[in-house]
Short mmCIF file of C-alpha atoms and ligand atoms in Angstrom, two decimals:
data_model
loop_
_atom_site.label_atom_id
_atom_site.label_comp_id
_atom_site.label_asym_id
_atom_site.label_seq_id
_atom_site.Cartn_x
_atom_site.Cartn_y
_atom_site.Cartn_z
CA UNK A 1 -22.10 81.18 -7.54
CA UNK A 2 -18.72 80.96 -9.45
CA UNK A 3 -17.38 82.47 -6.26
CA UNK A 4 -18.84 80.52 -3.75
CA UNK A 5 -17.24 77.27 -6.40
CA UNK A 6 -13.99 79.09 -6.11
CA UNK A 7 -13.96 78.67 -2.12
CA UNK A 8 -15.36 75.20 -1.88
CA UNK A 9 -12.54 73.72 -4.32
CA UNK A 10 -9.79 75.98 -2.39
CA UNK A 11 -11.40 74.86 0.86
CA UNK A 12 -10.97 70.66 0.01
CA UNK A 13 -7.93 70.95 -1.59
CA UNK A 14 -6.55 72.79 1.38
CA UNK A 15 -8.23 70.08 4.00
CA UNK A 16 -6.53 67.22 1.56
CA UNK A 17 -3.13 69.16 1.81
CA UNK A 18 -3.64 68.96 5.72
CA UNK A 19 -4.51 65.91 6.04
CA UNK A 20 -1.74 64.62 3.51
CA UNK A 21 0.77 66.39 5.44
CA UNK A 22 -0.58 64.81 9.07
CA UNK A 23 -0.15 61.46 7.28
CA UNK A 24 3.30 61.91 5.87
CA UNK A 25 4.39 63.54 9.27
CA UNK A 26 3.10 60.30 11.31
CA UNK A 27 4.74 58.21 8.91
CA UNK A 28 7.86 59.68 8.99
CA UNK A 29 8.11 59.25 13.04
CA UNK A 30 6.62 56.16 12.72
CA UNK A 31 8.54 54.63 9.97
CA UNK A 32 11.62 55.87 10.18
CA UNK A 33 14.46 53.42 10.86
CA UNK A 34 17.17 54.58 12.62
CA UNK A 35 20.88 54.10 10.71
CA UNK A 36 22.93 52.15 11.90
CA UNK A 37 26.09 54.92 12.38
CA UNK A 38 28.53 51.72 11.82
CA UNK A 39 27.87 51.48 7.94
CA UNK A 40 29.02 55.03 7.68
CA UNK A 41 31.89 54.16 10.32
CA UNK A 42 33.04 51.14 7.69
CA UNK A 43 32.14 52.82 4.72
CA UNK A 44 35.08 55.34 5.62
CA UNK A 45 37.17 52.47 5.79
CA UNK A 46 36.54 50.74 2.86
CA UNK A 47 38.65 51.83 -0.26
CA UNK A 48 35.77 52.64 -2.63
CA UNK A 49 36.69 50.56 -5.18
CA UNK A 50 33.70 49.40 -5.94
CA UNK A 51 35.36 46.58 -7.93
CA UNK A 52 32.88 44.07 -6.77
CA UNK A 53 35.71 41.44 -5.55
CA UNK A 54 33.55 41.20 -2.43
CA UNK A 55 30.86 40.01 -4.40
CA UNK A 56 28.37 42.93 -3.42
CA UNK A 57 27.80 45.26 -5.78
CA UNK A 58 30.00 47.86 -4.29
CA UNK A 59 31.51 49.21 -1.14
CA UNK A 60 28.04 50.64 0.49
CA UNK A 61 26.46 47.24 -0.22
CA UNK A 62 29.02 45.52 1.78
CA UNK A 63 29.29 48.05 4.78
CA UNK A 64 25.30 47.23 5.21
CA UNK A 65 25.54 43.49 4.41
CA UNK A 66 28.43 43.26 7.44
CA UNK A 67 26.42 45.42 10.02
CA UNK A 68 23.08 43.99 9.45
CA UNK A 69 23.80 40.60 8.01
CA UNK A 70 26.79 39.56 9.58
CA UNK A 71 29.03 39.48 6.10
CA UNK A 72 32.46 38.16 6.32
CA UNK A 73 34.67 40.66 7.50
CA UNK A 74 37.50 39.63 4.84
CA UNK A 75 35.35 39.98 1.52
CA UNK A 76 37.58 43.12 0.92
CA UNK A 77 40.42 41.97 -0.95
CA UNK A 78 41.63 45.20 -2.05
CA UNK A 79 41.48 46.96 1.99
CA UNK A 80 43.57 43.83 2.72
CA UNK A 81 44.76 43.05 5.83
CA UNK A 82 44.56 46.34 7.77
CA UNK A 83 41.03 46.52 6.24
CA UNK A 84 39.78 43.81 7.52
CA UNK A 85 41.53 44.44 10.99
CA UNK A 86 39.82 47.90 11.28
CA UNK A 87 36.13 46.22 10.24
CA UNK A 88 36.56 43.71 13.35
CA UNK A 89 37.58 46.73 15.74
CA UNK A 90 34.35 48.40 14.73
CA UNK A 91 31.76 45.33 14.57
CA UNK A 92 33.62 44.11 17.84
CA UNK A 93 34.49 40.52 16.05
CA UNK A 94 37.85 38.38 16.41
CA UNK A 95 40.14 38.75 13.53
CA UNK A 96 40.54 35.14 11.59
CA UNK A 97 43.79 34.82 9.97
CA UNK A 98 43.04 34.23 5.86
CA UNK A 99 44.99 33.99 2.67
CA UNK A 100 45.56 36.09 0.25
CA UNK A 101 44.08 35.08 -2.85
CA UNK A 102 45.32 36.38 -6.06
CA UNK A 103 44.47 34.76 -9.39
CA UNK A 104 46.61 32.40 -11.88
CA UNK A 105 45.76 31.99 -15.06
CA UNK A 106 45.73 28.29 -15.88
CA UNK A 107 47.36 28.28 -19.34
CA UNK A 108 51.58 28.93 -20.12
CA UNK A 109 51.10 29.05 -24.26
CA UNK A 110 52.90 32.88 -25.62
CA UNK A 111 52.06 33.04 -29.39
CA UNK A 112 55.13 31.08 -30.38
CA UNK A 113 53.56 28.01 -28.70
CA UNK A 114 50.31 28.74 -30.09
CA UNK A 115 49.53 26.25 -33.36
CA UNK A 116 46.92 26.57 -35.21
CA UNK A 117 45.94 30.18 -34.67
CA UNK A 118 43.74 31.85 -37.80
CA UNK A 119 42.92 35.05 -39.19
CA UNK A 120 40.51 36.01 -37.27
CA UNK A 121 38.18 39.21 -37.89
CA UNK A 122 35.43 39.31 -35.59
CA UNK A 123 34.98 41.20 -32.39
CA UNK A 124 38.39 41.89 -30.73
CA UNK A 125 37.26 40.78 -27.30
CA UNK A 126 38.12 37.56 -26.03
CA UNK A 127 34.09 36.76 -25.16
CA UNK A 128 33.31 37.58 -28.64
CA UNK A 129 36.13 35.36 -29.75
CA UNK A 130 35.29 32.22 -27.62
CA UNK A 131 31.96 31.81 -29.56
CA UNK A 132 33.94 31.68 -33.12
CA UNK A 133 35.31 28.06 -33.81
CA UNK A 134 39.30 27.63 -35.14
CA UNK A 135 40.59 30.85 -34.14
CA UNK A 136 43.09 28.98 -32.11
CA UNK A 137 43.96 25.28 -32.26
CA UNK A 138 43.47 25.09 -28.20
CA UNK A 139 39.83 25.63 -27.96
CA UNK A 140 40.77 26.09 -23.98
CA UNK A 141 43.80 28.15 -23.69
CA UNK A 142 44.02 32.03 -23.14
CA UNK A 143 42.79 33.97 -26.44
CA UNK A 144 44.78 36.79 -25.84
CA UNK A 145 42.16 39.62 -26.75
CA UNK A 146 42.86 40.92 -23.04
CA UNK A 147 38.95 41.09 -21.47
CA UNK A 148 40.47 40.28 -18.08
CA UNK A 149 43.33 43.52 -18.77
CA UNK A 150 40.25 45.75 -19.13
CA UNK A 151 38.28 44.35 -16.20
CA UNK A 152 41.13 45.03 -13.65
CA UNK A 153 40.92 48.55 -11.89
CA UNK A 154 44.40 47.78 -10.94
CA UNK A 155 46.89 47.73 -14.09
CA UNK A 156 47.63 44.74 -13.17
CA UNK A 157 47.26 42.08 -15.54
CA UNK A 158 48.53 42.33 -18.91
CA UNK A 159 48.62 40.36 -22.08
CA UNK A 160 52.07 39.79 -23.33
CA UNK A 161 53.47 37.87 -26.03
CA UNK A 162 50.35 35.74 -26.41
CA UNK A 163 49.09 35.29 -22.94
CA UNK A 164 47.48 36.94 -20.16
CA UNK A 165 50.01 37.58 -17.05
CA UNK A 166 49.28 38.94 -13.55
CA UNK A 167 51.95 41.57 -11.98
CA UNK A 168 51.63 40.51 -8.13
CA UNK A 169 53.17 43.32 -7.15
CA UNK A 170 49.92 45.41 -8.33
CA UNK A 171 47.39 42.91 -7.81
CA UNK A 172 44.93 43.68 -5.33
CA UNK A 173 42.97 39.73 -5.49
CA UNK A 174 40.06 41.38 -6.28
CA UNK A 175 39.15 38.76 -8.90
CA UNK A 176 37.85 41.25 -11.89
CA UNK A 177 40.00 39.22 -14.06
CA UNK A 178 38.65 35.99 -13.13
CA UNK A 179 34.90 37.06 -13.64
CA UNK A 180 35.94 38.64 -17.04
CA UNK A 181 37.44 35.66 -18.65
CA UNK A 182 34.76 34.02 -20.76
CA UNK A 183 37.36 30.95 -21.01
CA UNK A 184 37.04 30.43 -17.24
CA UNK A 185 40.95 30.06 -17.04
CA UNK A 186 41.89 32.66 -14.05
CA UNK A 187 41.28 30.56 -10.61
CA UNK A 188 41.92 32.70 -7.56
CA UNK A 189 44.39 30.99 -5.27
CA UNK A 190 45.81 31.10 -1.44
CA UNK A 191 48.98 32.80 -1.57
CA UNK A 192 50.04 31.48 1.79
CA UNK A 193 53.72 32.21 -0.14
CA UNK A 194 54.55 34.92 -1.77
CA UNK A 195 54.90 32.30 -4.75
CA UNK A 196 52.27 29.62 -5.35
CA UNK A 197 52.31 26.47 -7.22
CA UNK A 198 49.96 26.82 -9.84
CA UNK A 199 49.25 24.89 -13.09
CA UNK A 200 49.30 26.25 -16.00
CA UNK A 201 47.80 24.91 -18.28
CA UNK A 202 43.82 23.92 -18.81
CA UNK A 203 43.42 21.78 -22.07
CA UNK A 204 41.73 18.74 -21.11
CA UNK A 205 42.13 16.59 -24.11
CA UNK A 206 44.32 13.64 -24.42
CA UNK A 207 48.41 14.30 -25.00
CA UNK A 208 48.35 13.31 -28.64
CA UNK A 209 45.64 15.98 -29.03
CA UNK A 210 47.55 18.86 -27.44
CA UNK A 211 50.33 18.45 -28.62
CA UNK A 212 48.44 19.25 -32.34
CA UNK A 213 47.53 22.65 -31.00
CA UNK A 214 50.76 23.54 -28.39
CA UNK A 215 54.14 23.20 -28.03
CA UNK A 216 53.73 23.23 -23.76
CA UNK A 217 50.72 22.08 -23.05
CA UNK A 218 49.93 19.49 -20.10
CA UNK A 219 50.02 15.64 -21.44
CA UNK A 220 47.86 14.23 -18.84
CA UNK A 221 50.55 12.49 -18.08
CA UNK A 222 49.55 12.06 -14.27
CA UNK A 223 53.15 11.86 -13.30
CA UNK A 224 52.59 14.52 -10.27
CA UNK A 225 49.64 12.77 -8.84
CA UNK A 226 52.04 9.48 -8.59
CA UNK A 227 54.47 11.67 -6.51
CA UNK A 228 52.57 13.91 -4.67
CA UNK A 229 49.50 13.47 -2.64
CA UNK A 230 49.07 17.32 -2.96
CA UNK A 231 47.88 16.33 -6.92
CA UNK A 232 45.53 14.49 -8.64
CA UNK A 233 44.00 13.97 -11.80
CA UNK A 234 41.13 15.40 -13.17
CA UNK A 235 39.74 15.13 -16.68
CA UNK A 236 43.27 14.59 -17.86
CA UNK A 237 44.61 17.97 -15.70
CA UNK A 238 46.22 17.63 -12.58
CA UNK A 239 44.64 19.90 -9.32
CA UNK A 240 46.41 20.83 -6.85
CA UNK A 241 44.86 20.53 -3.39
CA UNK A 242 45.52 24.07 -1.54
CA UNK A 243 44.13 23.13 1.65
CA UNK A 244 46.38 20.35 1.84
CA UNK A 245 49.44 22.69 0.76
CA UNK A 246 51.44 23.27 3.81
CA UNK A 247 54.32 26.26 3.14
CA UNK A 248 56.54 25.13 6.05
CA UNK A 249 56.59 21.49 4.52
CA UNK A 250 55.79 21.15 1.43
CA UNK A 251 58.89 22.88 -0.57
CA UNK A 252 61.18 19.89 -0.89
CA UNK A 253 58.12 17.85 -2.10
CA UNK A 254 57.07 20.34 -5.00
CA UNK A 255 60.50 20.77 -6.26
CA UNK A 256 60.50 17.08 -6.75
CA UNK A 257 57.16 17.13 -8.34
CA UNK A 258 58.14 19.59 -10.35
CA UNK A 259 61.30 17.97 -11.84
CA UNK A 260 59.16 15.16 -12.84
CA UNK A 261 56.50 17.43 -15.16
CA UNK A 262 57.78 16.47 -18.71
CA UNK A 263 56.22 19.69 -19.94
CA UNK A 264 57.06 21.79 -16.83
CA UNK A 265 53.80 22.72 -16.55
CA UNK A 266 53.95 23.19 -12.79
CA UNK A 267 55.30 26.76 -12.01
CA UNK A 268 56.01 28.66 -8.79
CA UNK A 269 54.45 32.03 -9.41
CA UNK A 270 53.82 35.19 -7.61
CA UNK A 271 56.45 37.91 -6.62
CA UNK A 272 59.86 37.32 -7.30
CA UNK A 273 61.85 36.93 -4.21
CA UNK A 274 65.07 38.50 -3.03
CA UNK A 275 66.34 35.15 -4.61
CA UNK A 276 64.88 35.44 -7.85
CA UNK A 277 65.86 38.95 -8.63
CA UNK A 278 69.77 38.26 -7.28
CA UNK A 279 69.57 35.50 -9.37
CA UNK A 280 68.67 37.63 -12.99
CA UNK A 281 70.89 40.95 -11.63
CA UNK A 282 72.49 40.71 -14.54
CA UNK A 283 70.50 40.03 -17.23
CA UNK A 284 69.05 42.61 -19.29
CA UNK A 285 65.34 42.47 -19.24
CA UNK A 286 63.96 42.21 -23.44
CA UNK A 287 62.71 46.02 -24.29
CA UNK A 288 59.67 44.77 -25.43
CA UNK A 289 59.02 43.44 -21.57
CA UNK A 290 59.62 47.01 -19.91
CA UNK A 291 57.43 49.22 -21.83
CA UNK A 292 54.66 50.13 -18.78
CA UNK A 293 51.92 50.86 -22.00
CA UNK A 294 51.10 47.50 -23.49
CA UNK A 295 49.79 47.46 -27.01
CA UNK A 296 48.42 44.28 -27.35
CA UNK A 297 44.61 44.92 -28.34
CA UNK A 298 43.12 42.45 -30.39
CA UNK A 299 44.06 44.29 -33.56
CA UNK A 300 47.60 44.93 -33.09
CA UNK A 301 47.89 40.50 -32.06
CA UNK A 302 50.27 38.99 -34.66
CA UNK A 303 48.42 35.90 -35.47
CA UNK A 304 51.24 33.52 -36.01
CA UNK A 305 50.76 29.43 -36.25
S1 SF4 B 1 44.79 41.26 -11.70
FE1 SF4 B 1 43.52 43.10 -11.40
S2 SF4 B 1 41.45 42.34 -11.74
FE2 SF4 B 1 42.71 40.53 -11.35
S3 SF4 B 1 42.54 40.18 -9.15
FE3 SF4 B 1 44.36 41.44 -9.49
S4 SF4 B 1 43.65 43.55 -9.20
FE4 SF4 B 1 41.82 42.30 -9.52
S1 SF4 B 2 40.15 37.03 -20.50
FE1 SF4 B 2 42.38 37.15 -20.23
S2 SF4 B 2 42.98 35.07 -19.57
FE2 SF4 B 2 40.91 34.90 -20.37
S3 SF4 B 2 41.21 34.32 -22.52
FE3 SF4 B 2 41.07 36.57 -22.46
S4 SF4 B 2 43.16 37.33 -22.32
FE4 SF4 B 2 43.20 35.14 -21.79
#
């Protein structure tokens, strides 16, 4: 009898396995969706970053979103140029000229400019910082704990003296930086120069007001919007209008508009050109500016007011 049990279990376990396996099989032809050998193609090309600049969560995600969802081809800030080129080839799309975007961080303030700064003891992280009232005077300005330093995959944005600064010549624009800062003051912005007018500054308080808590911060003044259309004001701040900004044309204009900013707010920034670097040949660069290993954590900041 036990026997006879024995074989009847073996038997329907064995049918089940066979009829399991017919099922799987069919599914497996029937199911099966063929991939599409042009991920893999502009996976190869990507540069496996994964740094998210594209705004998918990392290099695979974006090969499938362009070949199935017709993603912009120039998402990939770090491939650049040739990149984006190479993607086109393969999908069998035009190549669109685009700018390079790289960011600028919207505030000019080193420690020295800084009033009002406090012992402060909490979390060395600038996110953790930004929640904690009176650390700085300038409840907008760049906190200096460095969150956007340790987003970048790139080395290539440091804080110094004070204030977070971007070495161009490193930068990839994948915008890390301006996703990390929990003060929102990294914008990225066409470089259709090698230098961009950017400014720097993002207190939006009346002049009386920031002057309390900086020695350089922007008055509101609104004396760039009166001389160039390129500006205007906004919340006591002038913006510049990028799409507007025309390289070929616009240099004598920005000069002028720049000689008129009482707090020379409005900087050309970006890589130094053959210019600029003739033009400091012989100055000696400060030792504390050349070491390549910044130590400016959070608990090595002299707080100074
Ligand atoms: S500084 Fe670094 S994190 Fe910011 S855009 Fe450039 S490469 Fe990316
Ligand atoms: S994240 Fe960078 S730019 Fe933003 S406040 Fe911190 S150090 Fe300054």
């Amino acid at each position: 009898m036990a026997i006879i049990m024995i074989l009847l279990a073996a038997g329907t376990m064995l049918i089940l396995a066979l009829a399991a396996g017919f099922v799987l099989g069919w599914a497996n032809k029937a199911l099966h969706v063929k991939a599409d050998p042009r991920v893999e193609s502009i996976l190869a090309i990507l540069p496996g970053a994964n740094c998210g600049g594209c705004e998918f969560i990392g290099c695979a995600d974006y090969a499938e979103a362009l070949v199935k969802d017709g993603a912009a081809i120039n998402k990939c800030s770090v491939g650049g140029e040739s990149c984006k080129k190479m993607i086109a080839n393969i999908l069998g799309v035009d190549v669109t000229e685009s700018w390079p975007y790289r960011p600028v961080v919207h505030c000019g303030a080193h420690t020295g400019d800084k009033f009002g700064r406090h012992l402060y003891q909490g979390e060395g992280t600038c996110s953790g910082a930004n929640g904690v009232a009176g650390v700085q005077g300038c409840t907008y300005g760049c906190l200096a704990f460095g969150d956007c330093e340790r987003s970048c995959n790139f080395d290539a944005i440091h804080v110094i003296d004070g204030l977070a600064t971007v070495d161009y010549h490193k930068c990839t624009g994948c915008g890390a930086c301006e996703r990390a800062c929990p003060r929102h003051i990294i914008s990225m912005v066409p470089f259709k120069r090698e230098k961009m007018l950017a400014v720097t500054c993002c207190n939006h308080d009346f002049g009386k007001a920031v002057k309390a808590v900086c020695k350089v911060g922007c008055i509101g003044c609104g004396a760039c919007a009166r001389t160039s259309a390129l500006f205007s004001m906004e919340k006591n701040l002038p913006r510049i209008d990028y799409e507007k900004y025309d390289p070929e044309t616009a240099a004598q204009e920005l000069e002028l508009v720049m000689g008129k900013c009482p707090m020379k707010r409005l900087l050309s920034i970006g890589k130094p050109t053959e210019q600029d670097l003739a033009g400091v040949a012989d100055e000696k660069t400060p030792p504390d500016l050349i070491v390549d290993k910044f130590e400016t954590t959070a608990d090595k900041t002299e707080w100074r007011g």
